[in-house]
Short mmCIF file of C-alpha atoms in Angstrom, two decimals:
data_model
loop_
_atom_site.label_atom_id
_atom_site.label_comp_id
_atom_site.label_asym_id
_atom_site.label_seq_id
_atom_site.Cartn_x
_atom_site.Cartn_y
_atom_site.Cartn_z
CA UNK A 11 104.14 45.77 71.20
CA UNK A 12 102.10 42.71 72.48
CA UNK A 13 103.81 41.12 74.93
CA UNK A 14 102.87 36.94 75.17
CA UNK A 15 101.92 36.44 78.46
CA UNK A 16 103.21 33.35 80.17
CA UNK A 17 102.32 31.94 83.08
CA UNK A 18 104.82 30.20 86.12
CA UNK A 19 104.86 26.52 86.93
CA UNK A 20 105.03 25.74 90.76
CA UNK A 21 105.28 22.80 92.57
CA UNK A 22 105.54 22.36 96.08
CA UNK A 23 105.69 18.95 97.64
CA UNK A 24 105.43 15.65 95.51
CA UNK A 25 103.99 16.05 91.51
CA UNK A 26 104.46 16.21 87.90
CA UNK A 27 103.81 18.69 85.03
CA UNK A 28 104.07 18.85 82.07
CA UNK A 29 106.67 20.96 79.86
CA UNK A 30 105.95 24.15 77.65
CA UNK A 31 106.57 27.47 77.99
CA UNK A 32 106.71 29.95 81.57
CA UNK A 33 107.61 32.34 82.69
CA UNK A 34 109.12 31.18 86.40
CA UNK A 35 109.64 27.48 86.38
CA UNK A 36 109.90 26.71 90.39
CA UNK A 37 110.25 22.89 91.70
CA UNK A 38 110.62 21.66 95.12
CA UNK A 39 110.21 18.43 96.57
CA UNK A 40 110.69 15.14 94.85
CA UNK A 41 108.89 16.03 91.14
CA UNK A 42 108.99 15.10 87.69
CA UNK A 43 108.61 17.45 84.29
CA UNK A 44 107.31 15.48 81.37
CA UNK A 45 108.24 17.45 78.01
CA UNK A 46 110.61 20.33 76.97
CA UNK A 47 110.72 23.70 79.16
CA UNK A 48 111.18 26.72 77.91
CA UNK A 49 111.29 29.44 80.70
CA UNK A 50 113.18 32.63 81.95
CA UNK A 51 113.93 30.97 85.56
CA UNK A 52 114.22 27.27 86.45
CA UNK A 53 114.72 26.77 89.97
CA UNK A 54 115.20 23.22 91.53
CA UNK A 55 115.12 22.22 94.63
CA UNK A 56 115.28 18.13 95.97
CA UNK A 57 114.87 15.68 93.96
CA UNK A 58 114.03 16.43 90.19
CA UNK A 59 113.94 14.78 86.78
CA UNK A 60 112.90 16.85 83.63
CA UNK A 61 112.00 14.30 81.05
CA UNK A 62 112.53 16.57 78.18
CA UNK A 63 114.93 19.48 77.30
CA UNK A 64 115.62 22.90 79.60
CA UNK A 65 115.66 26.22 77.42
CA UNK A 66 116.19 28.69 79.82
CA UNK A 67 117.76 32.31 81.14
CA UNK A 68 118.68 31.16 84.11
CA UNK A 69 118.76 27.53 85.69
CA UNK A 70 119.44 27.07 89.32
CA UNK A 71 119.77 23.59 90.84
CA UNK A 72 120.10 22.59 94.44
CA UNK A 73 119.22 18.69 95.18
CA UNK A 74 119.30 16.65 92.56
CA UNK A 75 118.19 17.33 89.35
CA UNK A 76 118.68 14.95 86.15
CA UNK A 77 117.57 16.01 82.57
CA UNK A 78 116.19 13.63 79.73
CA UNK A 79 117.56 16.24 77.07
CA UNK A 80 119.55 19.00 76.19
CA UNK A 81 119.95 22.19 78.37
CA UNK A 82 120.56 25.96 77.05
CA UNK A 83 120.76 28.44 79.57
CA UNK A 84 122.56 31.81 80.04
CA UNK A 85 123.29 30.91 83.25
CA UNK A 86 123.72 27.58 85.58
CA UNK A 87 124.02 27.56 89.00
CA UNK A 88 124.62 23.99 90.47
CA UNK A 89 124.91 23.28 94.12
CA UNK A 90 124.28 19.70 94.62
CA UNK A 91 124.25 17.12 91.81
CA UNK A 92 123.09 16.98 87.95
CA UNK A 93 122.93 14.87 85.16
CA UNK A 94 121.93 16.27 81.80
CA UNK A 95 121.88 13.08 79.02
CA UNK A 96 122.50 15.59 76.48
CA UNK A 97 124.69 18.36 75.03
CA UNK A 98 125.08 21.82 77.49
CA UNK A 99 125.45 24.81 76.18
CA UNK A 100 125.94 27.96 78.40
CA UNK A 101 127.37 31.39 79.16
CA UNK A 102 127.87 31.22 82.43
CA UNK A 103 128.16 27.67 84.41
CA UNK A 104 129.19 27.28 88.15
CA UNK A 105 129.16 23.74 89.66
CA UNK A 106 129.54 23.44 93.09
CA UNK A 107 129.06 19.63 93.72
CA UNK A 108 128.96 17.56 90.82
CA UNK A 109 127.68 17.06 87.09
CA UNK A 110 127.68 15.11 84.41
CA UNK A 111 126.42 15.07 81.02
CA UNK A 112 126.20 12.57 78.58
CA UNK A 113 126.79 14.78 75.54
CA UNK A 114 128.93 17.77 74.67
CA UNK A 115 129.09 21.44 77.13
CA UNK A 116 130.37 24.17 75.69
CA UNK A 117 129.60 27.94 76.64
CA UNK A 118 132.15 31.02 77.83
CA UNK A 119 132.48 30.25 81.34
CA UNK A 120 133.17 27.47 83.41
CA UNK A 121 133.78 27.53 86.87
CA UNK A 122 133.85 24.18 88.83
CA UNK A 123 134.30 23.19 92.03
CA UNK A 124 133.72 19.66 92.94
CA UNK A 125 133.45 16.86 89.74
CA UNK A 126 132.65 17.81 86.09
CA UNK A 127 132.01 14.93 84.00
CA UNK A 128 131.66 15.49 80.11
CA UNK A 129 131.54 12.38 77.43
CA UNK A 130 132.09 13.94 74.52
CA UNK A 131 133.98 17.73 74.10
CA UNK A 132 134.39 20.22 76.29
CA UNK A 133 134.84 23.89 74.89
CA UNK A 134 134.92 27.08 76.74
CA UNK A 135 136.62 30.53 76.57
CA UNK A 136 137.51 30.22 81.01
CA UNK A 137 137.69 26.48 82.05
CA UNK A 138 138.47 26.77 85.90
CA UNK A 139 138.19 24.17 87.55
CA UNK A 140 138.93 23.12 91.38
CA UNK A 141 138.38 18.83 91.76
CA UNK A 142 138.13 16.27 89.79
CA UNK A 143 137.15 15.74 86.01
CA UNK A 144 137.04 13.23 83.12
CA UNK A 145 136.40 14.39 79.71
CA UNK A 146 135.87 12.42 76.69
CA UNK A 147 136.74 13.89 74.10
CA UNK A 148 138.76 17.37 73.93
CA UNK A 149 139.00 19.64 76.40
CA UNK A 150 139.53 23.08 74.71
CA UNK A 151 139.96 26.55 76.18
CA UNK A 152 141.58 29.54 75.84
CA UNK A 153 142.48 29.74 79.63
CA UNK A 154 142.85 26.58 81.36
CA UNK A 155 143.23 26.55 85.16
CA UNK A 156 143.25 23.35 86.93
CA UNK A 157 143.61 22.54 90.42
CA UNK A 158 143.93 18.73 90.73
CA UNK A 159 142.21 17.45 93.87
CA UNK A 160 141.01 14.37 92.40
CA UNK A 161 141.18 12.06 89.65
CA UNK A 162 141.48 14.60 86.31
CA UNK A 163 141.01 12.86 82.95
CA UNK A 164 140.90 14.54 79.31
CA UNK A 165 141.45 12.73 75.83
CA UNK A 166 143.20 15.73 75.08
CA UNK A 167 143.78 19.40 76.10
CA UNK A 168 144.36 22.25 74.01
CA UNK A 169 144.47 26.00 74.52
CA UNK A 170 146.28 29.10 74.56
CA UNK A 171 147.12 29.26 78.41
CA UNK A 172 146.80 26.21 80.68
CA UNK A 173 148.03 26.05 84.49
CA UNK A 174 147.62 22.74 85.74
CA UNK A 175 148.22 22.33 89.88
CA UNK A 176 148.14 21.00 92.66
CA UNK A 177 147.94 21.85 96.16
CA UNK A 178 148.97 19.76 98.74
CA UNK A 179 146.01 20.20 101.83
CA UNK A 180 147.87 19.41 105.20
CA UNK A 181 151.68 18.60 105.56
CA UNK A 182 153.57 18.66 102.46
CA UNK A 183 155.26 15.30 103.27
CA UNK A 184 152.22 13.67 103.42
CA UNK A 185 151.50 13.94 99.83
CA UNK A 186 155.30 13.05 99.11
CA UNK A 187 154.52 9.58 101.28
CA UNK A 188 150.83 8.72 99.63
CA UNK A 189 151.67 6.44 96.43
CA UNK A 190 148.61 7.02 94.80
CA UNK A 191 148.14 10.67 94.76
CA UNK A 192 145.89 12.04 92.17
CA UNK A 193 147.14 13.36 88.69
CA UNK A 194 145.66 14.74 85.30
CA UNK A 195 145.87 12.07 82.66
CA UNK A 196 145.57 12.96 79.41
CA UNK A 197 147.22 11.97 75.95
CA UNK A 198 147.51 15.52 74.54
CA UNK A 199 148.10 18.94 76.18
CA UNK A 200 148.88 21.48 73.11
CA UNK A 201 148.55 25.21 74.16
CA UNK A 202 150.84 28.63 73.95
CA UNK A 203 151.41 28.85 77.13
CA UNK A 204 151.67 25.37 79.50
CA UNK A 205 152.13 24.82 83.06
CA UNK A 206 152.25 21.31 84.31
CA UNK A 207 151.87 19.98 87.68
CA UNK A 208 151.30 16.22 88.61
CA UNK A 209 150.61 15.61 84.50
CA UNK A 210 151.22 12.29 82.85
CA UNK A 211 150.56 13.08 79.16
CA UNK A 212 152.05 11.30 75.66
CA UNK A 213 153.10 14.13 74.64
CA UNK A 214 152.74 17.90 75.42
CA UNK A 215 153.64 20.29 73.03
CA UNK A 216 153.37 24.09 73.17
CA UNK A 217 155.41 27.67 73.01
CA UNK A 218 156.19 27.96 76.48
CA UNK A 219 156.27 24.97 78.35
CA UNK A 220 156.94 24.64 82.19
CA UNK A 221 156.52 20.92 83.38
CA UNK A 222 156.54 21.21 86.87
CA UNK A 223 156.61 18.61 90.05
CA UNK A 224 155.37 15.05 89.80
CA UNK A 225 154.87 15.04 85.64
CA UNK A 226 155.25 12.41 83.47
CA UNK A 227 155.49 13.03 80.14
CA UNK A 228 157.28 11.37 77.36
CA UNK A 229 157.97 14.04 74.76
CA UNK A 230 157.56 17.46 75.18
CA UNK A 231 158.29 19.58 72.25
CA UNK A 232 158.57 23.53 72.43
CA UNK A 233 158.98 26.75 70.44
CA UNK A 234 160.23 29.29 73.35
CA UNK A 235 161.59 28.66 76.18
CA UNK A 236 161.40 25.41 78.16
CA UNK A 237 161.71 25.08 82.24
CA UNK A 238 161.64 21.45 83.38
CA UNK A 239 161.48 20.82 86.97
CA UNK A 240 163.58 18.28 89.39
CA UNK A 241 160.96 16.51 90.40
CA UNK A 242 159.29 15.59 87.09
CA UNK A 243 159.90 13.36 84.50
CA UNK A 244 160.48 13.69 80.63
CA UNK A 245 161.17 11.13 78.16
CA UNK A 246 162.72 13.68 75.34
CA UNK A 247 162.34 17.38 74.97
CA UNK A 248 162.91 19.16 71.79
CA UNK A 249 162.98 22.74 70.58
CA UNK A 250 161.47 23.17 67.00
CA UNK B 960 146.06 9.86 49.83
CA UNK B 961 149.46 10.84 51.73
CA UNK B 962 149.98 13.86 49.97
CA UNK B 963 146.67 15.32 50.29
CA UNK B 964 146.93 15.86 54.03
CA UNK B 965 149.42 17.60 56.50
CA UNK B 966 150.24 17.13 59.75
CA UNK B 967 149.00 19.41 62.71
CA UNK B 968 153.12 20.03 63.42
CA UNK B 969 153.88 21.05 59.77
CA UNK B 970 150.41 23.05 59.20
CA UNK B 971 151.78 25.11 62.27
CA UNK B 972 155.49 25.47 61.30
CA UNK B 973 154.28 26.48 57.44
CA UNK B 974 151.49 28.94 57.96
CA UNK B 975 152.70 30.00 61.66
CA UNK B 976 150.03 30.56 63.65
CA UNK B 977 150.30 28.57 67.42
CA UNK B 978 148.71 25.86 69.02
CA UNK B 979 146.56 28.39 70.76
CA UNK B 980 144.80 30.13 67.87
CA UNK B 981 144.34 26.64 66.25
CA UNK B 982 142.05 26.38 69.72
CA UNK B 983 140.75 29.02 69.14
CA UNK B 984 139.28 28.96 65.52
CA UNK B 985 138.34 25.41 66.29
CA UNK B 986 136.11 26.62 69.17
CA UNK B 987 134.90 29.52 67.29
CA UNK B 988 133.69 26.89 64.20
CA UNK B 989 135.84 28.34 61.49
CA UNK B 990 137.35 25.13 61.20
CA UNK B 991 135.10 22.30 60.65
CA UNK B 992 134.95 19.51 63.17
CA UNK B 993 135.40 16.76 60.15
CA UNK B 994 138.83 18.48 58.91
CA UNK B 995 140.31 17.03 61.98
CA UNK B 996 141.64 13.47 60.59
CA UNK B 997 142.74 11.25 63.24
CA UNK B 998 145.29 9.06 62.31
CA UNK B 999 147.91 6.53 64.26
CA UNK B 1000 151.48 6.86 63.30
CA UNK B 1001 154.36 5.44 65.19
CA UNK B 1002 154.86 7.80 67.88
CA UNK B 1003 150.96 7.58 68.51
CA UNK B 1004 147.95 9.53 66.99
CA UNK B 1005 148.30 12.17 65.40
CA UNK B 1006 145.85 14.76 63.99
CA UNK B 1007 146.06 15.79 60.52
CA UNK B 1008 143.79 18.30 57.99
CA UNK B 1009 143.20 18.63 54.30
CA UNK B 1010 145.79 19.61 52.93
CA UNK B 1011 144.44 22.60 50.61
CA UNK B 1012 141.25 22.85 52.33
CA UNK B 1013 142.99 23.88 56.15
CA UNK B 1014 145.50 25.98 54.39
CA UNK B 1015 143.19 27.49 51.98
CA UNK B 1016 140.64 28.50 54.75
CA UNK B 1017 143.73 29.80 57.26
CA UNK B 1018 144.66 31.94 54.95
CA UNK B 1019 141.21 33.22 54.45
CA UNK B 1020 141.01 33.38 58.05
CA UNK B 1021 144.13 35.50 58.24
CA UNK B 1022 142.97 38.15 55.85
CA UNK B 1023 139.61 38.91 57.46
CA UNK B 1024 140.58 38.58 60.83
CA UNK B 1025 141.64 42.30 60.39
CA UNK B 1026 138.08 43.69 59.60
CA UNK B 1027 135.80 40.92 60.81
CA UNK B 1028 135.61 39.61 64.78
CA UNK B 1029 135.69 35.64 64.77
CA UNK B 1030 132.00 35.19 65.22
CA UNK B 1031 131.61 37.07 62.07
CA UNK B 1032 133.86 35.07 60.07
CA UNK B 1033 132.07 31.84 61.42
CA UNK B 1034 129.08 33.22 60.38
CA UNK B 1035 130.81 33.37 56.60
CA UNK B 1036 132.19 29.86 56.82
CA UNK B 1037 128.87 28.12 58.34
CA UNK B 1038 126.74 25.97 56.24
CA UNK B 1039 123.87 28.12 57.75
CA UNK B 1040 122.24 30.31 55.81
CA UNK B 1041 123.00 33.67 56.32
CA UNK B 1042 120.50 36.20 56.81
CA UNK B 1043 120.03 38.33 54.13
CA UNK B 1044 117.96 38.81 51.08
CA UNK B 1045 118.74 41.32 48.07
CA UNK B 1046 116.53 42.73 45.27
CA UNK B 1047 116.51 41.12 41.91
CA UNK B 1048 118.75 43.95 40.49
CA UNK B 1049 121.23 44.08 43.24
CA UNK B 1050 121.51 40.76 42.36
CA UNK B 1051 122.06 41.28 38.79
CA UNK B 1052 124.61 44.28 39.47
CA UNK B 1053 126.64 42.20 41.32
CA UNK B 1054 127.12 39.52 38.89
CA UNK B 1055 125.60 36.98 41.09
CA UNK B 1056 123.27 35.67 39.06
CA UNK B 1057 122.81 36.48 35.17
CA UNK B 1058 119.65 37.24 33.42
CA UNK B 1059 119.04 33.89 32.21
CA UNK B 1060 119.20 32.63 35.70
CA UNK B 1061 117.68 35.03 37.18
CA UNK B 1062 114.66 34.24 34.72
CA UNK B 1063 114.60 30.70 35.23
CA UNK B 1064 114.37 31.09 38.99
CA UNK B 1065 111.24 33.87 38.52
CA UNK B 1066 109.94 30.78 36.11
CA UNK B 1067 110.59 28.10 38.30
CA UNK B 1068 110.25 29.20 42.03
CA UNK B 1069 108.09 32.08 41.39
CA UNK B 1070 109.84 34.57 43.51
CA UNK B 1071 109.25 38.39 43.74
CA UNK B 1072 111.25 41.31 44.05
CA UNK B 1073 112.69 40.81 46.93
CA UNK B 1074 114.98 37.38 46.72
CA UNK B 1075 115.49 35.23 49.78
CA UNK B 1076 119.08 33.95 50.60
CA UNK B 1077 117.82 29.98 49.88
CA UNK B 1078 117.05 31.30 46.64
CA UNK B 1079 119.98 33.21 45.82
CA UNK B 1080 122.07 29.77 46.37
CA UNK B 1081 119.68 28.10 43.94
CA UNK B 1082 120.17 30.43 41.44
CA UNK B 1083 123.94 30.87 42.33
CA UNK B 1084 124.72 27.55 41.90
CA UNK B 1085 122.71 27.28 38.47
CA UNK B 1086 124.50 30.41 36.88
CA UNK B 1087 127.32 28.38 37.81
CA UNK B 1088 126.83 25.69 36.36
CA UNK B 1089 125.38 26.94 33.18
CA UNK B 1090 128.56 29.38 32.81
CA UNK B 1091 130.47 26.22 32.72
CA UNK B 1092 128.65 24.43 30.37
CA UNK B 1093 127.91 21.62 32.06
CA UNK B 1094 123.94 21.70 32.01
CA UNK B 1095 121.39 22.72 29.52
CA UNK B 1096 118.97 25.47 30.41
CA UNK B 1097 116.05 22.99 30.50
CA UNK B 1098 118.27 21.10 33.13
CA UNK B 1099 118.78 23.75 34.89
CA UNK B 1100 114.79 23.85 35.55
CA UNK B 1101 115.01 20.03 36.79
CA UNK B 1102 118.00 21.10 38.94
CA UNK B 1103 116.11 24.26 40.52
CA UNK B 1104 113.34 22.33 41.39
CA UNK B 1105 115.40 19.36 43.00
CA UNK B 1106 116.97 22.08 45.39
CA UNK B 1107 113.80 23.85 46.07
CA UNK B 1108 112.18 20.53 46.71
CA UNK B 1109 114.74 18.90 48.55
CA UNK B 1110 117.44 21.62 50.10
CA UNK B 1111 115.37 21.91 53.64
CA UNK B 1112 116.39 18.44 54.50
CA UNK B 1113 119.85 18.80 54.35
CA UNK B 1114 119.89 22.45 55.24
CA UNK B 1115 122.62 23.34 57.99
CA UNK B 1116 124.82 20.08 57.14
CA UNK B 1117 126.70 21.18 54.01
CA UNK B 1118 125.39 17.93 51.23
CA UNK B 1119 126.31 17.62 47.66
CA UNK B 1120 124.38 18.28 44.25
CA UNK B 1121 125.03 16.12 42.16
CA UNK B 1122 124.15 15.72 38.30
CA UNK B 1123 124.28 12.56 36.22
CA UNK B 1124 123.76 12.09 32.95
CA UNK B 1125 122.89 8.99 30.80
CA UNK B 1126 122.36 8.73 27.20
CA UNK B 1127 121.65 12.44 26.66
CA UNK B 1128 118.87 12.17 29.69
CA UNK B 1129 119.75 13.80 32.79
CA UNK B 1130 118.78 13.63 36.32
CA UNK B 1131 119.46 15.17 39.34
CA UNK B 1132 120.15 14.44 43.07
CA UNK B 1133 120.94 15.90 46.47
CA UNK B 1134 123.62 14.06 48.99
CA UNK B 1135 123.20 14.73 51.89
CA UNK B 1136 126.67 13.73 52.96
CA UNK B 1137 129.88 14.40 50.81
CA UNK B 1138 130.84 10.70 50.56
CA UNK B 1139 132.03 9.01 47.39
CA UNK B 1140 129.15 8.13 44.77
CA UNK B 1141 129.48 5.33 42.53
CA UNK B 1142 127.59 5.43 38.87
CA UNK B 1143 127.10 2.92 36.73
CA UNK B 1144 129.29 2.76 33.68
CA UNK B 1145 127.11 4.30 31.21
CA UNK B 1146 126.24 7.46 32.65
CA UNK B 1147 128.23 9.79 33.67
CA UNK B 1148 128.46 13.17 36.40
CA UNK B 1149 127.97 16.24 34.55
CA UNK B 1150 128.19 18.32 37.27
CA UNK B 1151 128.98 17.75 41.20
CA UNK B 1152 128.90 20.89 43.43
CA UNK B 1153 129.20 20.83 47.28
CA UNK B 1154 126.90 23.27 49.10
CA UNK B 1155 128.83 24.15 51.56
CA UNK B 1156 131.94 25.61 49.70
CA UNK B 1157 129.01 27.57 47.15
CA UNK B 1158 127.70 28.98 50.57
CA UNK B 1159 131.03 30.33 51.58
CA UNK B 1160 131.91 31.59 48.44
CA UNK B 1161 128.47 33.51 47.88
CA UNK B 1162 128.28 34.74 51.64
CA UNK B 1163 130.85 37.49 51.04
CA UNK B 1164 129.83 38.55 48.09
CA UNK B 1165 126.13 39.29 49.65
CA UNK B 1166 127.62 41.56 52.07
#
């Protein structure tokens, strides 16, 4: 079989390129791609902006990167900050630092820690997630595992098993004295199995429900069973 | 319009599957995106679904789930076109297409012996159509050559075929959206199919 050779892109220092196909795509410095990639490796280091789309095995950022298009990729590897003005679509995504992206993500994996930004829908098989997010549109998982260290926003959330938390860093009184702690606001959080901590939702609905400390929620309908905790508050609760 | 649709809560509560799967399937594309109606009632908004189309597919859903992973089944219920061809007798043994059809296709599109799956929906969809009377042989040419021309652009989005007749003279078009279409008075739709749902109903029986 004929193998199609492909060639790496390097640059080292300050430059642009243009897009196409390699083999090792490898940036550092303060650099610009102009056109669609389409590599096994994109590494990123400093300051880079891809005008165009990443297709890719792997992509590894550490600077800033920021991406005109869309970006495909087994794996991502974030450390640092990026912000893709498309859709994301991945196996595999770790964030250490922060992202955003204008369109949809969805992939198998997500593991965040820092801030995760989406506009539109968010779908993955693991969402973990240690921070702060917003997402647009619906956040939907099979396993949902939130802790909230800053501001947490979702149109809606809906599963089969979401943990939302929070851990209180320092003295525990602390975070009883600050008004303006941070919660997970949402509208929606449907799932089969739901565990609530520092929530204010419209309504959450689900087969096992646990709202825990600090949640405000004004209906909560379940099918199982139900544990509400002192500290939280519920409008109405119903068993259907 | 009211009684054409069904609430997420009662969709649940009749076929019984949980929140979670409805995740699930939704993730996995066996439910389509534009079957999720929004809608405001007065304890705030509220999804709801098709009515015969959600239940119709969850059923479908439940019955392959046994033999079929998800992916597969998404791969049945997709607009895409699935990747398979058969020879012009399989396709005649399994009563996909008919003779006739089968005919007007080699006539038309000039195909050979082996039949690609773009084809196979062009000639599905006439057979169908003829069987039910609702187009003329000849039509069926004008019909075959509209979806050869035409079926790449809406390819992948689902679309509607839809035939109109006026004054004995027919024509032919492709939608690429399922909206409402308005005629005038005089003629008249002989025929309407919707891609999609011929795609999903041929899939299985290409396997």
């Amino acid at each position: 079989m004929m193998k199609e050779k492909t060639n790496d892109l390097r640059i080292n220092g300050m430059g642009t390129a243009s897009g196409g196909r390699y083999d090792r795509v490898d940036i550092n410095g303060v650099s610009g791609v102009n056109g669609d990639l389409e590599c096994q490796d994109f590494n990123a280091n400093g300051k880079v902006k891809i005008n165009g789309a990443i297709r890719s095995g792997t992509v590894y950022v550490e600077g800033l990167s920021t991406v005109k298009g869309n970006v495909q990729a087994q794996r991502i590897n974030i450390h640092g900050k990026m912000e893709i003005e498309g859709d994301v679509t991945f196996q595999e995504i770790r964030v250490d630092g922060k992202t955003r992206v204008s369109g949809r993500a969805s992939g198998e994996e997500a593991d965040i820690r820092g801030n995760f930004h989406v506009e539109g829908d968010c779908d993955a098989e693991v969402f973990s997630l240690q921070g702060g997010f917003t997402v647009g549109g619906l956040l939907n998982a099979g396993k949902i595992e939130i802790h909230i260290h800053d501001g947490c926003q979702a149109k809606e959330i809906g599963g089969e098993h979401i943990r939302v938390r929070k851990i209180a860093h320092g003295p525990k009184f602390w975070g009883a004295l600050l008004p303006f702690g941070h919660y997970l606001t949402t509208d929606s959080v449907e799932g089969d199995d739901i565990h609530l901590e520092y929530t204010k939702a419209r309504v959450v609905r689900g087969n096992n429900v646990t709202i825990g400390p600090g949640c405000e929620i004004d209906l909560v309908e379940y099918r199982g069973q139900y544990r509400l905790d002192q500290g939280a508050k519920v409008g109405e609760s119903r068993q259907l | 319009m009211d009684q054409d649709i069904i609430s997420k809560k009662d969709l649940l509560e009749l076929t019984g599957i949980s929140y979670g799967q409805l995740y699930r399937w939704k993730r996995k594309n066996l439910i389509p995106e534009e079957w999720f109606i929004r809608k405001s009632t007065f304890t705030g908004q509220e999804t709801f679904f098709p009515r015969e189309q959600i239940l119709a597919r969850i059923d479908k859903i439940k019955n392959m789930k046994e033999d079929l992973s998800l992916d597969e089944i998404a791969d049945m219920f997709s607009p895409e076109a699935a990747a398979v061809s058969l020879g012009r007798e399989d396709l005649l043994k399994r009563n996909i297409v008919s003779k006739v059809s089968l005919d007007l296709l080699t006539d038309q599109l000039g195909i050979g012996e082996v039949v690609p799956f773009d084809s196979i929906l062009f000639g599905y969809i006439v057979e169908k159509l003829l069987q039910d009377g609702s187009i003329s042989l000849e039509e069926g040419r004008l019909l075959l050559q509209t979806l050869a021309d035409h079926y790449p652009k809406v390819q992948g989005k689902g679309g509607e075929l839809i035939f109109v007749r006026k004054l004995g003279i027919a024509t032919c078009l492709l939608h690429a959206g399922t909206g409402e279409v308005y005629v005038e008075n005089g003629a008249r739709i002989a025929a309407r199919v919707n891609l999609a749902s011929c795609i999903e109903e041929l899939k299985p029986k290409l396997m």
